[in-house]
Each structure stands twice: as structure tokens, then as C-alpha cells.
Short mmCIF file of C-alpha atoms in Angstrom, two decimals:
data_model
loop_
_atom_site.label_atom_id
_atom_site.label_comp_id
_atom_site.label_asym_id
_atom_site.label_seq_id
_atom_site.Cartn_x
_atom_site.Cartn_y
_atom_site.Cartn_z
CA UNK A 1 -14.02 -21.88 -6.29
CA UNK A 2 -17.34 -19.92 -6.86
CA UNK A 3 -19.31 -19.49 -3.63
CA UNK A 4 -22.65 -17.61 -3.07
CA UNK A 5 -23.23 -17.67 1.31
CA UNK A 6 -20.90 -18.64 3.76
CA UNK A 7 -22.84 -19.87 7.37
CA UNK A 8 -22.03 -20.51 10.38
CA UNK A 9 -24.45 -23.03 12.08
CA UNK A 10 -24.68 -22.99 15.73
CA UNK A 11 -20.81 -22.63 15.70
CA UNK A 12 -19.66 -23.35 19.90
CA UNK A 13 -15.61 -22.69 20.43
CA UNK A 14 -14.42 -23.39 23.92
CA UNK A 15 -10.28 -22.37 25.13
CA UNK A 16 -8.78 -23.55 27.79
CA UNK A 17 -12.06 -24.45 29.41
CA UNK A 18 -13.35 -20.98 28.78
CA UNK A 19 -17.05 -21.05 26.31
CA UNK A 20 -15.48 -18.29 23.69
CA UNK A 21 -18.29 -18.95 20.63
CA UNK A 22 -21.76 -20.46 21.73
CA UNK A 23 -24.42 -21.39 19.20
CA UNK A 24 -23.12 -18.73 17.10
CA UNK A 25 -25.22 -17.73 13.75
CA UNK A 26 -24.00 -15.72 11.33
CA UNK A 27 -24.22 -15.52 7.36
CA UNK A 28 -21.89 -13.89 4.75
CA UNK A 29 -22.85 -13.68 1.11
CA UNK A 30 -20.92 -13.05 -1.99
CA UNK A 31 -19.51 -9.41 -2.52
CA UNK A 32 -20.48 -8.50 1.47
CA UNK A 33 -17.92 -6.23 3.39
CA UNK A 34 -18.46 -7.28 7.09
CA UNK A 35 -17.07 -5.81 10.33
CA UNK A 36 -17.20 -8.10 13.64
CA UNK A 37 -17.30 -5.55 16.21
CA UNK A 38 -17.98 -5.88 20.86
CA UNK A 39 -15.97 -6.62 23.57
CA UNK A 40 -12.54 -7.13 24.11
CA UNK A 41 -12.19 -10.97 24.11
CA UNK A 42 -14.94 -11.86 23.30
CA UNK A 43 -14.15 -14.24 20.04
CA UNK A 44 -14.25 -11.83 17.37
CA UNK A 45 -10.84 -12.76 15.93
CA UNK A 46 -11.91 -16.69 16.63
CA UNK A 47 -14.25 -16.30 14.07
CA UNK A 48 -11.74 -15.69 11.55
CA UNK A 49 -9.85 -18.22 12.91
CA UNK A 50 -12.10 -20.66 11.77
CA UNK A 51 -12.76 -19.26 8.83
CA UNK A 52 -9.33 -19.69 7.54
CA UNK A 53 -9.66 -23.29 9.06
CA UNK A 54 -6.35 -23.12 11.09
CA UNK A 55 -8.92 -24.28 14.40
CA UNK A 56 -12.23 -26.34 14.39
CA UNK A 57 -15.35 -26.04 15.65
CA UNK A 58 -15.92 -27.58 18.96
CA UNK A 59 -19.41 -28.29 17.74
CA UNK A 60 -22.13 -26.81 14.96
CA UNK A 61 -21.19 -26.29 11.45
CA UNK A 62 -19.46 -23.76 8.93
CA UNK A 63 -20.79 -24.17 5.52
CA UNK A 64 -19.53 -22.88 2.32
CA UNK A 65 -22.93 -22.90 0.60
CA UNK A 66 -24.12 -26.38 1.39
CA UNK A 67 -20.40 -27.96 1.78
CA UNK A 68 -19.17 -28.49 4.94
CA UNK A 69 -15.97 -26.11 5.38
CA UNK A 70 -14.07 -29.79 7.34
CA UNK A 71 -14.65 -31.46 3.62
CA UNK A 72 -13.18 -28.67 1.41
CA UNK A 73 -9.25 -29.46 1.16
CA UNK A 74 -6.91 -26.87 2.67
CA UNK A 75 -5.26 -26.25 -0.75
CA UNK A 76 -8.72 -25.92 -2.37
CA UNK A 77 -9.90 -23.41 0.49
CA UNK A 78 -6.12 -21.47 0.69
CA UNK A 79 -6.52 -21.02 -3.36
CA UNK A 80 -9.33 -19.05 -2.36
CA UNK A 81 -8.98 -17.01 0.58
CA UNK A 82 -6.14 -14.11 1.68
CA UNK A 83 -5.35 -13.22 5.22
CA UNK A 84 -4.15 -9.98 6.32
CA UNK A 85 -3.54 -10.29 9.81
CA UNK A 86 -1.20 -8.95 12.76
CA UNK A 87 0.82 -12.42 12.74
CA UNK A 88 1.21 -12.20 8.41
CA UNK A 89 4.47 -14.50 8.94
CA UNK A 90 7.70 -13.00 7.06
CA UNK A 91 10.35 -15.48 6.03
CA UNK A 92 14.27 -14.90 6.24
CA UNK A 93 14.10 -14.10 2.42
CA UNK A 94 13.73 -11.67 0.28
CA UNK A 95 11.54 -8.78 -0.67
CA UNK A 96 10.63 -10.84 -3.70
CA UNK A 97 10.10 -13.92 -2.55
CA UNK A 98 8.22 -13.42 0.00
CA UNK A 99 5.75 -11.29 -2.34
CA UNK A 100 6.29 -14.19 -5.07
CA UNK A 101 4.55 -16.20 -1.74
CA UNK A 102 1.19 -15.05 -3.19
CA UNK A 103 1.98 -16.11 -6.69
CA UNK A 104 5.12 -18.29 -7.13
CA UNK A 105 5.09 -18.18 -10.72
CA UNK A 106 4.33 -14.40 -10.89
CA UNK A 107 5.85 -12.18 -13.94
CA UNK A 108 7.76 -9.22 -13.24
CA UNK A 109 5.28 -6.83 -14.67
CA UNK A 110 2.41 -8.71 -12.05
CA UNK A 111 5.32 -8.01 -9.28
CA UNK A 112 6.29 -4.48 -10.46
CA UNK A 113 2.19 -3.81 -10.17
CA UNK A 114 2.02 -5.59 -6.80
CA UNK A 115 4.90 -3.17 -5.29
CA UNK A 116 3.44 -0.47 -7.43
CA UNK A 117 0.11 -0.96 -5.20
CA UNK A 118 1.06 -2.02 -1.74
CA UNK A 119 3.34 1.13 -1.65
CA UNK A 120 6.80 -0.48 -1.26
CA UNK A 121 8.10 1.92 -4.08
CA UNK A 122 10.38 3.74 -1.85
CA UNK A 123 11.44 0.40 -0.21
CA UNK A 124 12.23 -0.76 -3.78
CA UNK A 125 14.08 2.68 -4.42
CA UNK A 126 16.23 2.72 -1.20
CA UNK A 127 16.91 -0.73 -0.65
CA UNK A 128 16.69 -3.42 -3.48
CA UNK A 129 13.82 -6.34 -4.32
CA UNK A 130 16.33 -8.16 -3.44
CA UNK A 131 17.31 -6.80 0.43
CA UNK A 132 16.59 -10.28 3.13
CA UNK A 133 13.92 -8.91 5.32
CA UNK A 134 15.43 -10.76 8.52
CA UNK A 135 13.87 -13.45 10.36
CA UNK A 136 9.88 -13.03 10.88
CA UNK A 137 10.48 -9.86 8.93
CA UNK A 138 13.42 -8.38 11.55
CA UNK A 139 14.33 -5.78 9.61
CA UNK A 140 10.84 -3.85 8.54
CA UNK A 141 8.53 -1.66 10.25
CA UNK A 142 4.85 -2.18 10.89
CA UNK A 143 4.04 0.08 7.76
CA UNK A 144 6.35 -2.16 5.83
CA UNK A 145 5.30 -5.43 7.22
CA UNK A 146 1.16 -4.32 6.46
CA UNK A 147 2.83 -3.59 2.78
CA UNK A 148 4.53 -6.54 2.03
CA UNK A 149 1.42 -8.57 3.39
CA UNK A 150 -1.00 -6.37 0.67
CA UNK A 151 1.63 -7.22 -1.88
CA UNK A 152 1.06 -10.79 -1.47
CA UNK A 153 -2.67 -10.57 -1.38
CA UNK A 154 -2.53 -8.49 -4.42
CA UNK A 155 -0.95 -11.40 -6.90
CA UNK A 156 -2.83 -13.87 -5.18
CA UNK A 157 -6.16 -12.21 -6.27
CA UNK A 158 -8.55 -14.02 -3.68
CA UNK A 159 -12.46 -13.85 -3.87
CA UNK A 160 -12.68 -13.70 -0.20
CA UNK A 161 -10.13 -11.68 1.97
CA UNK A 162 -10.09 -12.01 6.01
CA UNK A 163 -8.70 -9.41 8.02
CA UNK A 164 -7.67 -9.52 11.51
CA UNK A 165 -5.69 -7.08 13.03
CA UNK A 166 -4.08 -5.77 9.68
CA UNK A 167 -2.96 -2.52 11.34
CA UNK A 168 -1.51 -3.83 13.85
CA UNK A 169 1.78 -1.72 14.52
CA UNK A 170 1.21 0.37 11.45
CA UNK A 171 1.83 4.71 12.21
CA UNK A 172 -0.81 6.91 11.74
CA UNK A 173 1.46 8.54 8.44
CA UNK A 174 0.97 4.66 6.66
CA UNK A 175 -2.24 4.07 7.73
CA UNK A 176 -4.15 6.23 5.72
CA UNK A 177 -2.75 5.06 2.59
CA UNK A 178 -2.56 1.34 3.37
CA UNK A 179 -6.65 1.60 3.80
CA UNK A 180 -6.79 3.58 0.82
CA UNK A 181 -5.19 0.82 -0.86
CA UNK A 182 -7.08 -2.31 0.42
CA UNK A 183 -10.86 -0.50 -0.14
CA UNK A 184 -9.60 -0.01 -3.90
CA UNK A 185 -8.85 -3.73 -4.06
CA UNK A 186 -11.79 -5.21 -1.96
CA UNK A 187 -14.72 -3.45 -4.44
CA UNK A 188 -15.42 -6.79 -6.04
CA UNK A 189 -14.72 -9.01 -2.83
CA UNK A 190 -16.07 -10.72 -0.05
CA UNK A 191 -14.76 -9.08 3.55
CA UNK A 192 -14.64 -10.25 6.99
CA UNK A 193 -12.80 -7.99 9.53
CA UNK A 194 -11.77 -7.52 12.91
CA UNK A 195 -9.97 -4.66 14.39
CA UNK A 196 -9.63 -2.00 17.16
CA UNK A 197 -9.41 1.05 14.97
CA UNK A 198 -11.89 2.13 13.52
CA UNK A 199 -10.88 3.65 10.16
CA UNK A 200 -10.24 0.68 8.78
CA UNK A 201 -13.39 -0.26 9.24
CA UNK A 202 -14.76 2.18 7.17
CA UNK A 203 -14.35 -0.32 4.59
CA UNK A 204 -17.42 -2.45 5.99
CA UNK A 205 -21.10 -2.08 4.77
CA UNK A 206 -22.38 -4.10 7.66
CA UNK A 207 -21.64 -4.92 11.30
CA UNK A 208 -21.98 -7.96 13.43
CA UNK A 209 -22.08 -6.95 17.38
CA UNK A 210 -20.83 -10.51 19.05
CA UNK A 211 -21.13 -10.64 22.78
CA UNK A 212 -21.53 -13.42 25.07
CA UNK A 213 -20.20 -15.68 22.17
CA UNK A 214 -23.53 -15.02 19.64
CA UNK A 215 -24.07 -12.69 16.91
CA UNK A 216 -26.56 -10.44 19.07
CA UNK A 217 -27.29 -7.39 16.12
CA UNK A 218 -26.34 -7.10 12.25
CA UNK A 219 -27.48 -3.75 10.51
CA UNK A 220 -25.38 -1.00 8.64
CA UNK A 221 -23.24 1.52 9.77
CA UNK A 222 -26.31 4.24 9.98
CA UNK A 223 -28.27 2.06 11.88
CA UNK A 224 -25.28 1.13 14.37
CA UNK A 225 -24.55 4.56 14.65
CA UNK A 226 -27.77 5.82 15.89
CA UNK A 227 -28.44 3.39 18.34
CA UNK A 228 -24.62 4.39 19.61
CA UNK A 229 -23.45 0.27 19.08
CA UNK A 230 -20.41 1.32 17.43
CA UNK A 231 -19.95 5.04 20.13
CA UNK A 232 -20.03 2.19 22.80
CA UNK A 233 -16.32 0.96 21.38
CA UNK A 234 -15.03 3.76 19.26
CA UNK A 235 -16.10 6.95 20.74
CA UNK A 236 -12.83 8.58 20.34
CA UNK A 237 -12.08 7.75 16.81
CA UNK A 238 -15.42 8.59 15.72
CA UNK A 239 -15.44 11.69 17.04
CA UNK A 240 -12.52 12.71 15.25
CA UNK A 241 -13.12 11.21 11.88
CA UNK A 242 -14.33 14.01 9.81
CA UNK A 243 -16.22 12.00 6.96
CA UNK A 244 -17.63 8.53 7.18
CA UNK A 245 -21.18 8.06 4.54
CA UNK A 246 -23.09 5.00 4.57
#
């Protein structure tokens, strides 16, 4: 599935009586890296949400160029999309097959690759491809989880790839090369993320400030910098991050 713009139409999203999204505008075209940045609560990872269709749209539309995102099958759409997120679901399996998860029918050398990439080498090394990773991934750490989640985005190969959250319980000592790894596979992708570090939004060309449930600014990182949007909610790691050129 080939897409050129992705809209959101006047997009409203209430919870539990609470107005989380209202009227919300907001355009994403082919190849764009896009950070959702504001408040705490304020609907930021709702957006992707209903992006990756798993909640509707109290009212207004999400188009996938002029098809309605409700009239696109979930297969179809899942085909096309990966999620990275803080709740990537591990099964009681596996190392493999919950990588194969991205590509059931994948070859070894596409698997070897995928582990190659995502950095589970010394996983593979101490433990096996074969090791059960517990229920809801028991037995791995944050770092490992965030791996095993890349490895499955990796075979899967989507055109547009949706994280939320994906360093959520990661260690400073993985961080740096999970990012490293994900900005070397998004080059020729569409991006939509959402998170409360900052460095891994260094992969984003653009920002989105959402408050009060509306897309109130959009402009690049030099722009959001100067008028101190993005100081407002990371001061403290972008004060320490020594090189960041947009």
C-alpha cells in the first residue's frame, strides 16, 4: 500500500468523559519524520492510537490520502505499518518466534540480519535463538525487550513506523545504540513519535506542539528551539546533549 498524505480531519477523542482530542488537524506526508511533543496528558500518544486503528474517532475523520482509515481492512493497514511502543507485547515463546512475528516465513539469513541489527548478538551468543523469553517477555530487560521489538520491525519492512514510548525502560548504556539503530532504518520512512526523552527525538525533522487537544504549532527543530517550545519540556536533556543539527 502506496500512500502520499495521511490527515487527520477535525479528529475529537473523548475518555471517560474527559475531551482528550478536539477538532484536531494535522497532516503527515510520505518520507516525513514527525515528533508530537506538549503536556503531559494531553493526547499525544492517542494520536497514535488511532493511527494504528486499535481506537476510533469519536467524531471527524483520518484519511489515508482520500480513503477513509474505518474502510481500509486491519490486515491491509497492519501489512503496512510497525509499532514500537512501551506495551510491544512478548509471547511465552521463543527468541525466534517472536522475531519470526514480523515475518513468519522469514529465511535465516533475513533473521541472522534482523538480530545482526537490533543488537541481540550477545543475547544470541549467551543464551540461544531458541531461549523462551517468559510470559509478556518475563525474562528480558528493557534494552532487550526495545531489541527484540526492532527485530520484528526490521523483517517486517513497513513504509510507515509509529513510535510511542519505545524507550520506555531502556538504560542509558542501550539507548544510544538502539536510536542509532532505528534513525539508520527510518531514512526512507514515514515517522510519527511520541516520547519523554528527548534523544530519541532527534530522529524527527518536524514537531507538532498539541495542547488543549489541537495541533497549536508545526515548524522544525530550529524554529522550535528558538522560540524555547521544545526548552519548555526538555530543558534538562537539551542542555546536556552536546550535538543536535537541523
Amino acid at each position: 500500500m502506496d500512500f502520499k498524505i495521511i490527515k487527520f480531519e477535525n479528529v475529537k477523542f473523548k475518555y471517560e468523559n474527559r475531551l482528550i482530542l478536539n477538532g484536531l488537524n494535522l497532516e503527515i506526508k510520505k518520507g516525513d519524520k514527525l515528533a508530537i511533543v506538549g503536556p503531559s496528558g494531553e493526547g499525544k500518544s492517542t494520536i497514535l492510537k488511532l493511527l494504528s486503528k486499535l481506537i476510533k474517532p469519536d467524531s471527524g475523520k483520518i484519511y489515508v490520502d482520500n480513503i477513509d482509515l474505518n474502510d481500509i481492512s486491519d490486515n491491509i493497514w497492519y501489512e503496512n505499518i510497525g509499532i514500537l511502543s512501551q506495551s510491544t507485547h512478548i509471547f511465552n515463546r521463543s527468541l525466534i518466534e517472536n522475531i519470526k512475528i514480523g515475518k513468519g516465513n522469514a529465511s535465516n539469513e533475513e533473521i541472522k540480519k534482523a538480530i545482526e541489527f537490533s543488537g541481540l548478538n550477545k543475547f544470541v551468543e549467551k543464551n540461544g535463538v531458541d531461549t523462551i523469553l517468559g510470559k509478556n517477555g518475563l525474562f528480558l530487560s528493557g534494552g532487550e525487550r526495545a531489541r527484540v521489538a526492532l527485530a520484528r520491525i526490521f523483517l517486517k519492512n513497513p513504509e510507515l513506523l509509529i513510535l510511542d514510548e519505545p524507550l520506555e525502560g531502556v538504560d542509558k548504556e542501550n539507548e544510544n545504540s538502539i536510536i542509532k539503530n532505528i534513525n539508520e532504518f527510518v531514512k526512507n520512512k514515514t515517522v510519527i513519535l511520541v516520547s519523554h526523552r528527548f534523544t530519541i527525538l532527534t530522529l524527527a525533522k518536524e514537531f507538532a506542539v498539541l495542547k488543549d487537544g489541537k495541533i497549536m504549532e508545526k515548524n522544525n527543530f530550529k524554529s522550535m528551539n528558538e522560540n524555547g517550545i521544545l526548552k519548555k519540556y526538555y530543558q534538562l536533556e537539551l542542555n546536556n546533549l552536546k550535538e543536535f543539527n537541523r
